[in-house]
Each structure stands twice: as structure tokens, then as C-alpha cells.
XYZ file of C-alpha atoms in Angstrom:
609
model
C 71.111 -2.036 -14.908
C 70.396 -1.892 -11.077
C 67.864 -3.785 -9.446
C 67.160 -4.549 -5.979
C 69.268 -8.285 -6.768
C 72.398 -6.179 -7.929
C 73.760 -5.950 -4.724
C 74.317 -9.860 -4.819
C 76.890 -9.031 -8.046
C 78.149 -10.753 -9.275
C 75.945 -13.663 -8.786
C 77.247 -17.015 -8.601
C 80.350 -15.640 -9.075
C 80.633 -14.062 -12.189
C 77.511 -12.601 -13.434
C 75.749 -9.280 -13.935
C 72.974 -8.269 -14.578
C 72.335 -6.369 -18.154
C 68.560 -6.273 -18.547
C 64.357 -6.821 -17.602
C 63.099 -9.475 -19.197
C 59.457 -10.226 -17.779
C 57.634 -9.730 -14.620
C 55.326 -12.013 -13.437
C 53.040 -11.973 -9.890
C 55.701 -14.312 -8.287
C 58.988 -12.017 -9.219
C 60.841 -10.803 -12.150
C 63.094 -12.245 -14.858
C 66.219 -10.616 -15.302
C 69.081 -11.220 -18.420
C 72.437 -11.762 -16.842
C 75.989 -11.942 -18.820
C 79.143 -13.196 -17.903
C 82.520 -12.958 -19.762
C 84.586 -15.757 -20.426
C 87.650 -15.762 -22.420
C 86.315 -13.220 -24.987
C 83.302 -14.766 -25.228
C 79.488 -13.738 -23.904
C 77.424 -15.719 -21.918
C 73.609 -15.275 -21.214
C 71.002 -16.587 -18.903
C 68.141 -15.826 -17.627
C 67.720 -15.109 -13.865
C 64.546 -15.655 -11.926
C 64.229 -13.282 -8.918
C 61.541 -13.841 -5.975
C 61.035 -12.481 -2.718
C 59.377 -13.795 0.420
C 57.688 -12.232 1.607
C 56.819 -9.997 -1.209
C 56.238 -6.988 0.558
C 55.755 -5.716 4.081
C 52.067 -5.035 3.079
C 52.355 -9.141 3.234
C 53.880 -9.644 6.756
C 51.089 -6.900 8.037
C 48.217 -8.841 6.284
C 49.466 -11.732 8.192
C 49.279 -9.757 11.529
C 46.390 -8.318 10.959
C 44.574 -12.162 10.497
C 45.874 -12.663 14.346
C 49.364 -14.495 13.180
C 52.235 -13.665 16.243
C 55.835 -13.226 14.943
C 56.398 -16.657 15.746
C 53.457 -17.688 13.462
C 54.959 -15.557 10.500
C 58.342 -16.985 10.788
C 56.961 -20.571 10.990
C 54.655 -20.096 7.956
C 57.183 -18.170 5.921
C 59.570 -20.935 7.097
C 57.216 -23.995 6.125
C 57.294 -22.432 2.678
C 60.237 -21.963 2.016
C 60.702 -25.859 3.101
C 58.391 -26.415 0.102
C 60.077 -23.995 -2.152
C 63.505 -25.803 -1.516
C 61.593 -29.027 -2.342
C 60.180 -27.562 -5.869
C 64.045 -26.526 -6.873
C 64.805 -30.316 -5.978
C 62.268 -31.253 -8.522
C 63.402 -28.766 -11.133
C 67.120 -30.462 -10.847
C 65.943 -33.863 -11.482
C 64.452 -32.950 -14.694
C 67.164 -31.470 -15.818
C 68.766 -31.709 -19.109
C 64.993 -32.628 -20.826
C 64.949 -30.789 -24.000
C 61.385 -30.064 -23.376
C 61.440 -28.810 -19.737
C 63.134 -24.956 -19.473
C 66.357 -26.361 -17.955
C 67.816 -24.852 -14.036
C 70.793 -24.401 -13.854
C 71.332 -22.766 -10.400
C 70.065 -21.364 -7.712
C 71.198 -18.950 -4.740
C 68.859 -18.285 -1.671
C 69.645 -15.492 0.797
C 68.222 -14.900 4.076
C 66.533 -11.349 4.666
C 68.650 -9.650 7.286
C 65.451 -9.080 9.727
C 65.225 -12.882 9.933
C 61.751 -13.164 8.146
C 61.847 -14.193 4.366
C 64.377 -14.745 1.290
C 65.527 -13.600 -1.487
C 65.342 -16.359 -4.214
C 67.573 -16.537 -7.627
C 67.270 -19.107 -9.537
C 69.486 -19.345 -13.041
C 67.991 -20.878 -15.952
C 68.498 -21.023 -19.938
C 67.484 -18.092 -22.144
C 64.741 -19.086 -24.609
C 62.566 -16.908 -26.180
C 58.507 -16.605 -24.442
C 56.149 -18.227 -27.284
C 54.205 -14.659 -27.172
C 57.180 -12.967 -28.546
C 57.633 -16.074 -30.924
C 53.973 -15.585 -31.911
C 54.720 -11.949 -33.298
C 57.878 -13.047 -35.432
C 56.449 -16.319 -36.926
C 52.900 -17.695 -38.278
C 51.905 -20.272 -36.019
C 50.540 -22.924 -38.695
C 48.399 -25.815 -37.472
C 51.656 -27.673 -38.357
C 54.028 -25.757 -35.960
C 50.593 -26.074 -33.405
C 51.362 -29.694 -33.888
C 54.460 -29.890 -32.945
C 53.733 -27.919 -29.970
C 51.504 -30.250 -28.467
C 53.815 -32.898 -29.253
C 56.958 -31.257 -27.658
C 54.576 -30.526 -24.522
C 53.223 -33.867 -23.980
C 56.898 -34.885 -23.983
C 57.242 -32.551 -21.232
C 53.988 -33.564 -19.595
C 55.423 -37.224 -19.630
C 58.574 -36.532 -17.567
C 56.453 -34.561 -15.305
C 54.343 -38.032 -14.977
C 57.545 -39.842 -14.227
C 58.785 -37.951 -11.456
C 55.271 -37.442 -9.368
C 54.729 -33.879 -11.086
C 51.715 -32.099 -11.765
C 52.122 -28.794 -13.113
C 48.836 -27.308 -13.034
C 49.808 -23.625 -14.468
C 50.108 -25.064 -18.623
C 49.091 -21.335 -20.237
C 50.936 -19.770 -22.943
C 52.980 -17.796 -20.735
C 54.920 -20.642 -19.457
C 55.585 -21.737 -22.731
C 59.185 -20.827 -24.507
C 61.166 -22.045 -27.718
C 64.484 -22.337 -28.065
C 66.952 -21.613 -31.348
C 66.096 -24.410 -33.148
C 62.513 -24.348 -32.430
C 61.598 -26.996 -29.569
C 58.999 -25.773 -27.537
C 59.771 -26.304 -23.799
C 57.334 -26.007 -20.676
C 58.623 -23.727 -17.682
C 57.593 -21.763 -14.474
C 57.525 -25.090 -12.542
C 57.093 -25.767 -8.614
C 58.037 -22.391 -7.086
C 55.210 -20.011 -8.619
C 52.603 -23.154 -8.072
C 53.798 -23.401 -4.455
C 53.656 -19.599 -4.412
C 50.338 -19.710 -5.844
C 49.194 -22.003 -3.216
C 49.214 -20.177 -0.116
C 47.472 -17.564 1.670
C 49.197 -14.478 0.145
C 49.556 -16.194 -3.447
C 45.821 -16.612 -3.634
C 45.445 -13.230 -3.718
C 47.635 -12.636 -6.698
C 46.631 -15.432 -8.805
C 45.800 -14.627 -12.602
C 43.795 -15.914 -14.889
C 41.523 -19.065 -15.054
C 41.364 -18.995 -18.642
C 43.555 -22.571 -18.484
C 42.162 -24.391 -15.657
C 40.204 -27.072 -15.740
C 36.983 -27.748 -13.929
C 38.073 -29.596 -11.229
C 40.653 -27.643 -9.563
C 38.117 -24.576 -9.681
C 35.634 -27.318 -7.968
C 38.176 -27.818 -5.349
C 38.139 -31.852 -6.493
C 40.302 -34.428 -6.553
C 42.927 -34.076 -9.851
C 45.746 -35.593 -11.617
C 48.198 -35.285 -14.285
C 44.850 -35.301 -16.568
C 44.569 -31.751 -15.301
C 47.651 -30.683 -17.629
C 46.096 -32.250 -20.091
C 43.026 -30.598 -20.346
C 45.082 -27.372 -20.029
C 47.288 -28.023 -23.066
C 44.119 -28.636 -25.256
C 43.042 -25.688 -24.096
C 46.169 -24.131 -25.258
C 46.293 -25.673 -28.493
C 42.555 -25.025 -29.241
C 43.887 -21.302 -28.671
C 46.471 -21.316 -31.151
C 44.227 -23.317 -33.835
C 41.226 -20.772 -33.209
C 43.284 -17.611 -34.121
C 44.253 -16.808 -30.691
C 40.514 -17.039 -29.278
C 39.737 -19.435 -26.407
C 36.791 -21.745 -26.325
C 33.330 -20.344 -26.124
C 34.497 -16.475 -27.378
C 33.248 -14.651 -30.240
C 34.757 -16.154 -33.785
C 38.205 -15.002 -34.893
C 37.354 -11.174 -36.088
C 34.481 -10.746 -34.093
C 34.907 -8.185 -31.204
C 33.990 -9.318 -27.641
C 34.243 -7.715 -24.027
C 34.972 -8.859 -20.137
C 31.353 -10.010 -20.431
C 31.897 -12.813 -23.457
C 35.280 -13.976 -21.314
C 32.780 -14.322 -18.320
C 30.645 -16.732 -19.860
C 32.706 -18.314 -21.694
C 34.748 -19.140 -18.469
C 31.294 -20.103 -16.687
C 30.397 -22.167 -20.155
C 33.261 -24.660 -19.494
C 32.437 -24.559 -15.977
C 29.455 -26.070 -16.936
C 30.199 -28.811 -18.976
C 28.898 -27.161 -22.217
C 30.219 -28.960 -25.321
C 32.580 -26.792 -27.351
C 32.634 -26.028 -31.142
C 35.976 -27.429 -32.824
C 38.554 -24.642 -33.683
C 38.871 -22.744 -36.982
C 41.824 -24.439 -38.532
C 43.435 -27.593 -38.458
C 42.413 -30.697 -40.101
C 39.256 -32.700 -38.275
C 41.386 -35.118 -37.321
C 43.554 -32.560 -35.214
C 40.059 -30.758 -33.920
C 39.093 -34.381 -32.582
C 42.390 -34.707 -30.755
C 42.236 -31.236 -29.351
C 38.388 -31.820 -28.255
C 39.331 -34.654 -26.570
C 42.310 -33.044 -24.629
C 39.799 -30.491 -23.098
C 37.218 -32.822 -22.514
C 34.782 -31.791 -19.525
C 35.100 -34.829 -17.592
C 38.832 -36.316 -16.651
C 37.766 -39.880 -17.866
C 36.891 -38.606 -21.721
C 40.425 -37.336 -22.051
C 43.346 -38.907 -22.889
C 44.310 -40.764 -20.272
C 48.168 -39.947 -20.362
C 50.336 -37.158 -21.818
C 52.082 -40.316 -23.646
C 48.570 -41.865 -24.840
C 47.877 -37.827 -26.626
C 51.626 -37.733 -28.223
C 51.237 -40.777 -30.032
C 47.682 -39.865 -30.895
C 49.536 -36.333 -32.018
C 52.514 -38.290 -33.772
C 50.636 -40.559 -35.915
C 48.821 -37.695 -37.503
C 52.028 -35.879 -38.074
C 53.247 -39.158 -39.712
C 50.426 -39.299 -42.029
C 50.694 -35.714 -42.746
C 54.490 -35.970 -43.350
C 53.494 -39.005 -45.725
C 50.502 -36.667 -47.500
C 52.647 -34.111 -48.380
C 55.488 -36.041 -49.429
C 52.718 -37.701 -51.820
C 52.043 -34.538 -53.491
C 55.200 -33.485 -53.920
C 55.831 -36.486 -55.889
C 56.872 -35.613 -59.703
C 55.333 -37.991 -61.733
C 56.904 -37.157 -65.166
C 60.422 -38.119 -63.681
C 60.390 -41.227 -61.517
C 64.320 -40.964 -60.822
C 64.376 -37.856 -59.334
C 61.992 -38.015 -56.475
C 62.370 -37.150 -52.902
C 60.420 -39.951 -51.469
C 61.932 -43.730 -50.326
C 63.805 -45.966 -52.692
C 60.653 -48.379 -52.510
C 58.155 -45.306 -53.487
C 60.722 -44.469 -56.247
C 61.105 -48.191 -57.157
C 57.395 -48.882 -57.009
C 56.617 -46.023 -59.443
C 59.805 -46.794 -61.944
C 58.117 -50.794 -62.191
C 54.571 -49.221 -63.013
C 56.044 -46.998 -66.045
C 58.303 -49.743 -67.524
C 55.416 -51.699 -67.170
C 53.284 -49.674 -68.818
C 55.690 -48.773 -71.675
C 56.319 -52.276 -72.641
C 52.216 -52.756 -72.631
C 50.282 -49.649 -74.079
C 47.233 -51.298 -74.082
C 47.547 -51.235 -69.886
C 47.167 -47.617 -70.000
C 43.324 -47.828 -70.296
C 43.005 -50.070 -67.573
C 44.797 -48.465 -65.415
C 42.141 -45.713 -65.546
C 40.221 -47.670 -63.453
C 42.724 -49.351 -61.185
C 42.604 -47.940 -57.510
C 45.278 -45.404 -56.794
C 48.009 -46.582 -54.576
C 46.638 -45.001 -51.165
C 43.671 -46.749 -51.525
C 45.306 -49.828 -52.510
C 47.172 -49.557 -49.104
C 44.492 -48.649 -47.036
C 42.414 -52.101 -48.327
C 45.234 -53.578 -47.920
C 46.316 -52.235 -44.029
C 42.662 -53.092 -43.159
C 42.345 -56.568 -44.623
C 39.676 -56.115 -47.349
C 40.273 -57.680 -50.368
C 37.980 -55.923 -53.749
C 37.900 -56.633 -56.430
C 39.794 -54.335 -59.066
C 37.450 -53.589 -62.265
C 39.463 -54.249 -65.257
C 38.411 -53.548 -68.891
C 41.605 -55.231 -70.439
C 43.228 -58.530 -69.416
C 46.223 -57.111 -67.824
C 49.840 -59.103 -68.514
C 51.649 -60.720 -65.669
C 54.695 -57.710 -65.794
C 51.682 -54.805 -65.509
C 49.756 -56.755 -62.453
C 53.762 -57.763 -60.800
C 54.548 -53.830 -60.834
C 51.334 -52.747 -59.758
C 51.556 -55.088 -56.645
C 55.100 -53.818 -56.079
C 53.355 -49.789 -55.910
C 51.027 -51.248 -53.455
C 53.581 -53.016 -51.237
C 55.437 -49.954 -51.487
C 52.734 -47.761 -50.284
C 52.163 -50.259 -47.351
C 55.437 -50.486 -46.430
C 55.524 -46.597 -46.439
C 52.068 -46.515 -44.033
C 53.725 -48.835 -42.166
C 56.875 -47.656 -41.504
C 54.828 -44.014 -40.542
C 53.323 -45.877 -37.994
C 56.258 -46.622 -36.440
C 57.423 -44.717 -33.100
C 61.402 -43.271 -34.072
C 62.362 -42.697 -30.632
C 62.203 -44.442 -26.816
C 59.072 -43.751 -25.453
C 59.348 -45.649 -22.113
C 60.944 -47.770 -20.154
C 59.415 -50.408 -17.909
C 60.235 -52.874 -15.392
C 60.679 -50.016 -12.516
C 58.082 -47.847 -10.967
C 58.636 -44.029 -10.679
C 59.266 -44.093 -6.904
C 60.457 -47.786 -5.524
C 61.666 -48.489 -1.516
C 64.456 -50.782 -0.871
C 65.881 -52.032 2.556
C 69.248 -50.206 3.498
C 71.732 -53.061 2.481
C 69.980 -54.814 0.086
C 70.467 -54.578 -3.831
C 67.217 -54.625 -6.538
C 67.799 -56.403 -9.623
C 65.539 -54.756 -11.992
C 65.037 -56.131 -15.859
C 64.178 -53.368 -17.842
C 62.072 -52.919 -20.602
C 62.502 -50.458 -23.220
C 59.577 -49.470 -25.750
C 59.390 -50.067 -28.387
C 61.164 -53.318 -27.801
C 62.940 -52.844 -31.419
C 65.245 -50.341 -29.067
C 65.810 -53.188 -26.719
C 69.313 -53.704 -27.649
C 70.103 -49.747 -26.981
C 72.995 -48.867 -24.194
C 71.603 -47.552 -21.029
C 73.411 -45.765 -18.516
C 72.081 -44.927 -14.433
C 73.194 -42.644 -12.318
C 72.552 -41.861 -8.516
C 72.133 -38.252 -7.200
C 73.199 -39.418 -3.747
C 75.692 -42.360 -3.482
C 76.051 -42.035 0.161
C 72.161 -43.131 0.298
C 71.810 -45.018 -3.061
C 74.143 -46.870 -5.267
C 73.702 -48.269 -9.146
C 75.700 -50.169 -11.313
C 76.003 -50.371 -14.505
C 73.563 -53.124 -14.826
C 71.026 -50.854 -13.371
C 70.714 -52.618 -9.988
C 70.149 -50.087 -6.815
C 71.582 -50.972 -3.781
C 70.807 -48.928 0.065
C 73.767 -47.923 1.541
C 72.364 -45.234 4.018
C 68.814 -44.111 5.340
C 67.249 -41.668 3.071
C 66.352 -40.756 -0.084
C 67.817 -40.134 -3.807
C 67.209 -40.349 -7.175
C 68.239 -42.930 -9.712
C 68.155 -41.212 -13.265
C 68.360 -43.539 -16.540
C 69.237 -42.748 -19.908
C 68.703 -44.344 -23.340
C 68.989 -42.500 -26.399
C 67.093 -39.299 -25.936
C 65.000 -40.709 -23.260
C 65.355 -39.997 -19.377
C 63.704 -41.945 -16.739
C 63.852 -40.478 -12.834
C 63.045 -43.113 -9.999
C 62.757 -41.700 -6.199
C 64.405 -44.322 -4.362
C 63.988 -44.354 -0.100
C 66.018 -46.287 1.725
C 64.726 -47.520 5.020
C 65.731 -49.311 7.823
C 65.351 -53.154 8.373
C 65.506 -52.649 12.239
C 62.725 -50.206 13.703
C 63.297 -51.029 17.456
C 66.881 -51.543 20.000
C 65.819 -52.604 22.933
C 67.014 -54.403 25.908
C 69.593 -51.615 27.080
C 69.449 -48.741 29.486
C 70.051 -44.979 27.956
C 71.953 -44.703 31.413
C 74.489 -46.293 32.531
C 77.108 -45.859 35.624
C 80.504 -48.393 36.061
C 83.559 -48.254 37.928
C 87.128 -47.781 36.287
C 87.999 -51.568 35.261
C 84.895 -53.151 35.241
C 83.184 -54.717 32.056
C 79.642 -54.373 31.116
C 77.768 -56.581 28.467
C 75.378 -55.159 25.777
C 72.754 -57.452 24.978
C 70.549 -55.486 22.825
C 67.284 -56.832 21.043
C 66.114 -56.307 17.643
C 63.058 -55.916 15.927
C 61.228 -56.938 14.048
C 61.751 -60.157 14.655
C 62.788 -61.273 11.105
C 65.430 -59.321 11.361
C 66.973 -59.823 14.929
C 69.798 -61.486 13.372
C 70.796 -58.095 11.630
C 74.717 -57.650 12.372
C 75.266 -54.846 14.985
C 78.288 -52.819 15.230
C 78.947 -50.626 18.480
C 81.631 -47.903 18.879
C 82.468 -45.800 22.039
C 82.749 -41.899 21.685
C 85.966 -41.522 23.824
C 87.878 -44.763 24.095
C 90.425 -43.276 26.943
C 86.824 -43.084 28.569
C 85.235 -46.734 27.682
C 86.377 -49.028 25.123
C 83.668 -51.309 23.110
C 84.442 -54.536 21.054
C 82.728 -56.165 18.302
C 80.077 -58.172 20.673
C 79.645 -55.226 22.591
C 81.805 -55.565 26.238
C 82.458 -52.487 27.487
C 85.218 -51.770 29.332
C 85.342 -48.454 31.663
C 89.355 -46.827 31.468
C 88.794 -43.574 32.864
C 86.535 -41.374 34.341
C 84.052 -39.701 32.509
C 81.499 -40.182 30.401
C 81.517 -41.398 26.793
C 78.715 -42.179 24.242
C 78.341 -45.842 23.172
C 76.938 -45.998 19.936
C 74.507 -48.983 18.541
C 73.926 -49.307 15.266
C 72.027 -52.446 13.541
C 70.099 -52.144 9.657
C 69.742 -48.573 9.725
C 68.487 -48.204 13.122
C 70.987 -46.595 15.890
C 70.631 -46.018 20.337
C 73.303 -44.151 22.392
C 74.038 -45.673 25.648
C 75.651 -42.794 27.969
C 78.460 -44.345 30.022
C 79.820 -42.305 33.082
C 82.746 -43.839 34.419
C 84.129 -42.942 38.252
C 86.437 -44.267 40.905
C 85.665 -47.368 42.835
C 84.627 -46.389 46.028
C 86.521 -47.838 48.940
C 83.397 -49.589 50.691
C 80.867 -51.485 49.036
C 78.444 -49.324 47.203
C 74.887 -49.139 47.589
C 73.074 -50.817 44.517
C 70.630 -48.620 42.467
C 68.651 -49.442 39.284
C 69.540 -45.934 38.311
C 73.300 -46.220 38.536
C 73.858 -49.739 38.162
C 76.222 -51.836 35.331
C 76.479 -55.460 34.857
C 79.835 -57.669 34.484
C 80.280 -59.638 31.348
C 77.622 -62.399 30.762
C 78.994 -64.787 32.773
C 79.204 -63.353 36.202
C 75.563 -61.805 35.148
C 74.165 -64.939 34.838
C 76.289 -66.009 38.629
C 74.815 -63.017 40.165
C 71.279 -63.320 39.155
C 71.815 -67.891 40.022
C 72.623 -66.744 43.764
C 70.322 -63.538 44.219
C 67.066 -64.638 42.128
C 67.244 -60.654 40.635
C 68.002 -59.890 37.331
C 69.694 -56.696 38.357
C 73.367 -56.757 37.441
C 76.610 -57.027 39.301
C 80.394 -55.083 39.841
C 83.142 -57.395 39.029
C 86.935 -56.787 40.154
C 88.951 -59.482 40.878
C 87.445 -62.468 43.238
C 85.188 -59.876 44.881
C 81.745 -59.650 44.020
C 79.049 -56.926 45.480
C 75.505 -57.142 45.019
């Protein structure tokens, strides 16, 4: 297939492109193959351009932007752009975040814009899905649970996506749903010329059409809005019922509708307990939401749980104890009851009126103790088994209840600061703490800034930034880590300095701040056939010319030029500009005898002020 990208075949190396798979306002998605051994390969390949057309650069003209202002803007972009594929690498390897795998950006030849390719795994768009399977409120369910997972990594590395809409929603082979189209179309979307290709609004929430403040609580509102979609057979909030017909007018007001604050119906299907969850999502204002993606799964998992438990209840065989699917205690509990019950017939009538076991272990998980009306006196076997159902029960509610996975770890924020040579000790936290004992392992995306161990401790090693990335089980943590300098300020030392072949100057330079002037400095000379340096910072001129000396003390650094020449064969005349000192002890003799503080040539017994 030829595209306008095929002349970059085969990209990254080895692949071509074979088909079209999408296009969207901020490029096209292309299927690419690559052969291996005898074996096929496929990806996905995101193609942008910027600019996207020359209509685009002559827009920007025409708004009374010079070439230089078009190359800057285009050029601040793409600084943001770069940023957003940085992003996109550090959640990498999520199962529900569309995973990068590469990217390749190539300069236009004219010297104004890119073009963009960015590789990523091929997963199927949920529209497509939607036309081969029957979205049940069950699979709905799991949807919003797979996408809060998303939304929660998002949380932990600074993230807000602000474009959740079914379109950037994809499933893979085994049927995890996984949230895409991050940072470069929002950054796209953003500017000037992106403005005027936006889409629809039919996912955003009230206050980024205000122009307020937002948060991450903006993604939430737009997944509720997404499952309400999906639980209201395919019609948003405030449209027509399912089966109803309805024009550009009814999308209109229904946009205007949420605009407004107007309280929504619950959706068609799903149980009320699901509606409430989804009405909550979308709430009008940010503080009736959920306050966290995390806070909305757990709301979402617990009513899987219990569903899970529900059905597993009515699937139960009664006739034939032994073979059921459930637990060994729900299989237990109900064996006790019929032996029970066999060896006293008489218990069969009073059992009639005995609670069933779900409402035993709701009275039971909420503390209330009722009485059970009984019309025969029960034996002490019939009231031990029924006890044991009820335990069971409880212990199955129970264990329901109970989060099967890592949801977070504490004891480190999502983006910490440490001092460049210094090491953070961090205790960490895992939840739930029955997970405590778990292996973790850290990793550093940039050792020559940041360093871990395998204790999880982070320790600066260079000025910058990187990110520290732990693992337990199936959960991933990313922490932004900057590494700054303890010394802000050298000072105390001329940028300039002029000495004669043989003579010595001493560096004295001065740190601050001031609680950490006793930083350790290291100094090292450019050319040392030029001018040597030692550890305290003597210089000694060899030869003439001029040589760097560099400074460097807790992350802070100052070059000192040194221009060494031939002693002249009278005494010279003394300039600040072009002046050098000896070492500190004929300083400190020059300045005794002359009351200056200006420096002084050394050679031999000679001295010349």
C-alpha cells in the first residue's frame, strides 16, 4: 500500500506498511508487518504531520505570524509533543493503557514541521468490537473497571487525559479494555490550528467547556458518560429513549442540558446499583463524583463481587450437594444442613420458616441479631449445621469483599526532589497490607541522573530528572524524581584571568548557600600543557595559551578562563583586568605591605606589585 509515510520503508528498520486502519483529525493509523524467521508481525503505526497542511502555515501568516514566529511556534510544539511520547513510555507495559512501542520523528526538508510515527500494539477499536459482540451490562462493567485502572496510572504519573470517548477505547485478544490516543492528539488539540479541528463535545465535562479549573475528576465524569452510553443502548444522556428517532436538534440540547446542570434519568439497563455508580461518575459538579479513578473501581469491583457471588448462588444445584461449583465451605455448609435434616425429619417444617442463608449473612455482616421464628424445638445437630450455612455464607460475603490484587502503594509521592548526592530511604506501603510481604522490584530510566537499589532507596547522582518505576505483582508505580543542586552560587573568582608561564594562582571560591559551603569542590583544567590544577585548586601556568578551569561543587559548576603568556622582561603594569594572584601565602604578604587586596606575580625572590 503506498502512503505518503512509505518513503520512510522500511520503518524502524524492518517494517512495511500493508494497510489503513483509521483516520482521525490528528493523522492516520496505518497496519505495518514485518517478517521474522517465518513468522508475521503486526503493529499499528500512528502517522502525524506538522504542520498538517500548507493551508496551516498560510493561516498562520495570514494572523500576522513572520517565518520566525511559525518556526518558533511549530518548534514550541513539537517540544511538547516530544514531552507527551515521554509520558506514553513511562506507562508502558500497563495492560490497560494501549502500549508505545516506538517512535521515529523526521524533520520536513523546508525546515518547518515533522513527520511523526509512532509504533504501537494492534488491538481492535471497541466500535468494531461493538458490532461482533453484545455489550452486556456485565462486559459494561468490566469496562469501567479496566478504565479506572487506566485512569489510576494516569493519576500516578501527573496525567490527565481529557479526550475518554469511545473512540479511544480498544480491546485486546483476551478482552481487556485499554485507554489510548494519549498526549499527542490532546497537545494537538490544544493549539491554535487544533482548535479548529476539534470533534465532538459529546464527552466533556462542564468545566473544561467553562474554561475552569479541572482535574483528573474530569476523566471521570467522561467515563460515566461513556458507560451511561453503553448501558442506554448506545444513546447519550438527555437523547430520545433507545428506539426513538432524534435529530442535530435533540443532540443540541441535550449537550446544552448537561451544560446546565440538569439532573439526568438513569440508563436503560443495568442493575440500580450500577445506574447509581454511573450517575455519580457524571455528576454535574466535580465534588459529587467520585473523588478518584481508584475510589470508582472499588465502588465498580464490589458490585462485580456481589454479582459474581449472585450468580454463583443460583447456579447452585440443590438436589446434589457434592457436585457444586461453589467453595468447599458453601458445599460443606449445605452437605451439614441435609445430614442434618435427614437424621431429624421433623426439622423440615421448621426450616420453612428459618431465614435463608443470604439473609442470615446480611444480619449477620451488619450486626443485628433477630430472632428466628421456630414452630418445632430444633435439636442441637439441626441448629450446629444451620450456623455452619450461615458462617459459610459470611465467610463467602466476606471473602467478596476482599480486593485480589495491589491497588497502591504508599510511602512515596508521585513526583519527589532529592539533593544530587544524597540517597532517600523510603518505607513502602503496599495495599492491601495482606500483600505486604510481596517482592518488589525498582528501576531507574536514567542512572546517570538517578540511581535505586534494590531496597528501593533513590540516590542523585547528576542534575536532572528521571523516573523511578516500581513493580509488585501486576501493579506499577512511576515516581518523577529531579535532582537538584545543593550549591546555587560560586563566587569569589574572576571569569578572567591572565598569569605568566610559572607562576601559581590560588582559587578560593565561595559557596552558597551557606549550609552547604562545606560541599567538596573538585577543579580540573581543560589543557594541562596549558595550566595544571590540583585538588585545592593552585593553578599553575606551563605554557602559553589559554585553558578552561573548571569548578564544580554539589551540582553547581563556573569556568575560570586562564590565558597564559611570557613574562615580560620589565615589570608589568598591574591591571584588575589582567591580573593573577600567587598562592595564599604571598597573597596574604602582598596585600600585609600594600593595604590592597589586589593580587601579586611570584617568581623566585622577586615580587611586583
Amino acid at each position: 500500500m503506498e502512503t505518503r509515510f512509505s518513503k520512510y520503508e522500511p520503518i524502524f528498520g524492518s517494517w512495511y506498511i500493508k494497510d489503513k486502519l483509521g483516520q482521525g483529525a490528528a493523522g492516520e493509523v496505518l497496519l505495518i508487518e514485518r517478517e521474522d524467521l517465518g513468522n508475521t508481525y503486526r503493529s499499528a503505526l500512528k502517522c502525524i504531520t506538522i504542520p498538517q497542511s500548507k493551508q496551516d502555515l498560510q493561516a498562520a501568516k495570514a494572523d500576522g505570524m513572520t517565518d520566525d514566529d511559525v518556526k518558533a511556534y511549530y518548534q514550541s510544539l513539537m517540544n511538547r509533543i516530544k514531552l507527551e511520547l515521554l509520558n506514553m513510555s513511562r506507562m508502558k507495559g500497563n495492560s490497560n493503557i494501549v502500549s508505545y512501542e516506538d517512535h521515529m520523528i523526521v524533520p520536513h526538508e523546508d525546515g518547518i514541521g515533522w513527520d511523526i510515527m509512532i509504533r504501537m500494539e494492534l488491538l481492535t477499536p471497541l466500535f468494531q468490537y461493538c458490532e461482533e459482540n453484545d455489550l452486556t451490562p456485565e462486559v459494561v462493567l468490566k469496562m469501567g473497571i479496566d478504565l479506572c485502572k487506566a485512569l489510576e496510572l494516569c493519576a500516578n504519573n501527573g496525567i490527565i487525559h481529557r479526550d475518554i470517548k469511545p473512540d479511544n477505547i480498544f480491546v485486546s485478544s483476551n478482552g481487556d479494555f485499554k485507554l489510548g490516543d494519549f498526549g499527542v492528539s490532546r497537545v494537538l488539540e490544544e493549539t491554535r490550528i487544533g482548535l479548529s479541528l476539534r470533534g465532538t463535545y459529546t464527552y466533556m465535562a462542564p468545566e473544561v467547556y467553562k474554561g475552569e479549573a479541572y482535574g483528573p475528576r474530569t476523566d471521570i465524569y467522561s467515563l460515566g458518560l461513556v458507560l451511561y452510553k453503553f448501558l442506554n443502548g448506545g444513546r447519550n444522556v438527555f437523547l430520545p429513549a433507545p428506539g426513538e428517532p432524534f435529530t442535530q436538534e435533540d443532540e443540541d440540547r441535550a449537550f446544552f442540558r448537561r451544560m446546565s446542570g440538569a439532573a439526568a434519568q438513569p440508563p436503560a439497563d443495568g442493575s440500580d446499583a450500577f445506574r447509581s455508580i454511573v450517575l455519580k461518575a457524571c455528576a454535574y459538579r466535580p465534588d459529587d463524583r467520585f473523588q478518584t479513578a481508584r475510589e470508582m473501581r472499588l465502588a465498580l469491583e464490589e458490585l462485580d463481587y456481589r454479582r459474581k457471588y449472585d450468580d454463583a448462588k443460583a447456579a447452585e444445584p440443590m438436589e446434589e450437594p457434592a457436585e457444586k461449583t461453589g467453595t468447599a465451605s458453601e458445599g460443606a455448609s449445605a452437605g451439614a444442613v441435609k445430614t442434618a435434616m435427614a437424621e431429624e425429619p421433623d426439622a423440615a417444617e421448621a426450616l420453612t420458616e428459618v431465614p435463608g442463608e443470604e439473609k442470615v449473612a446480611e444480619q449477620a455482616l451488619q450486626g443485628i441479631e433477630k430472632p428466628v421464628p421456630k414452630k418445632k424445638r430444633l435439636s442441637k445437630k439441626v441448629i450446629a449445621a444451620f450456623a455452619l450455612a450461615a458462617a459459610a455464607a459470611v465467610a463467602l460475603v466476606i471473602y467478596a469483599a476482599i480486593p485480589k490484587e495491589v491497588t497502591d502503594v504508599k510511602g512515596i509521592d508521585a513526583a519527589e526532589e532529592i539533593y544530587i548526592g544524597d540517597t532517600m530511604k523510603v518505607k513502602y506501603d503496599i495495599e492491601p497490607d495482606r500483600f505486604e510481604d510481596e517482592p518488589m522490584s525498582f528501576a531507574s530510566s536514567d542512572e546517570k541522573v538517578l540511581t535505586v537499589d534494590k531496597t528501593g532507596a533513590l540516590t542523585g547522582v547528576s542534575v536532572g530528572e528521571a523516573t523511578m518505576t516500581l513493580k509488585v505483582k501486576e501493579f506499577t508505580k512511576s515516581v518523577d524524581v529531579k535532582v537538584v543542586p545543593k550549591i546555587t552560587e560560586i563566587s569569589g573568582i574572576e571569569s578572567n584571568l591572565t598569569i605568566y608561564r610559572g607562576d601559581t594562582y590560588d582559587l578560593d571560591p565561595k559557596l552558597a548557600p551557606e549550609k552547604f559551603s562545606k560541599e567538596p569542590v573538585s577543579y580540573t583544567s581543560s589543557d594541562k600543557d596549558i595550566a595544571t590544577v590540583n585538588e585545592d585548586g593552585l593553578i599553575t601556568a606551563a605554557g602559553d595559551g589559554t585553558a578552561k578551569i573548571s569548578i564544580d561543587a554539589g551540582g553547581c559548576a563556573k569556568q575560570v578562563e586562564v590565558s597564559v603568556t611570557e613574562r615580560p622582561t620589565s615589570p608589568p603594569s598591574y591591571s584588575g583586568s589582567s591580573s593573577s594572584k600567587s598562592s595564599k601565602k604571598s597573597s596574604k604578604k602582598s596585600k600585609k605591605k600594600s593595604g590592597s587586596d589586589k593580587g601579586s606575580f611570584s617568581s623566585g625572590d622577586d615580587e611586583y606589585f
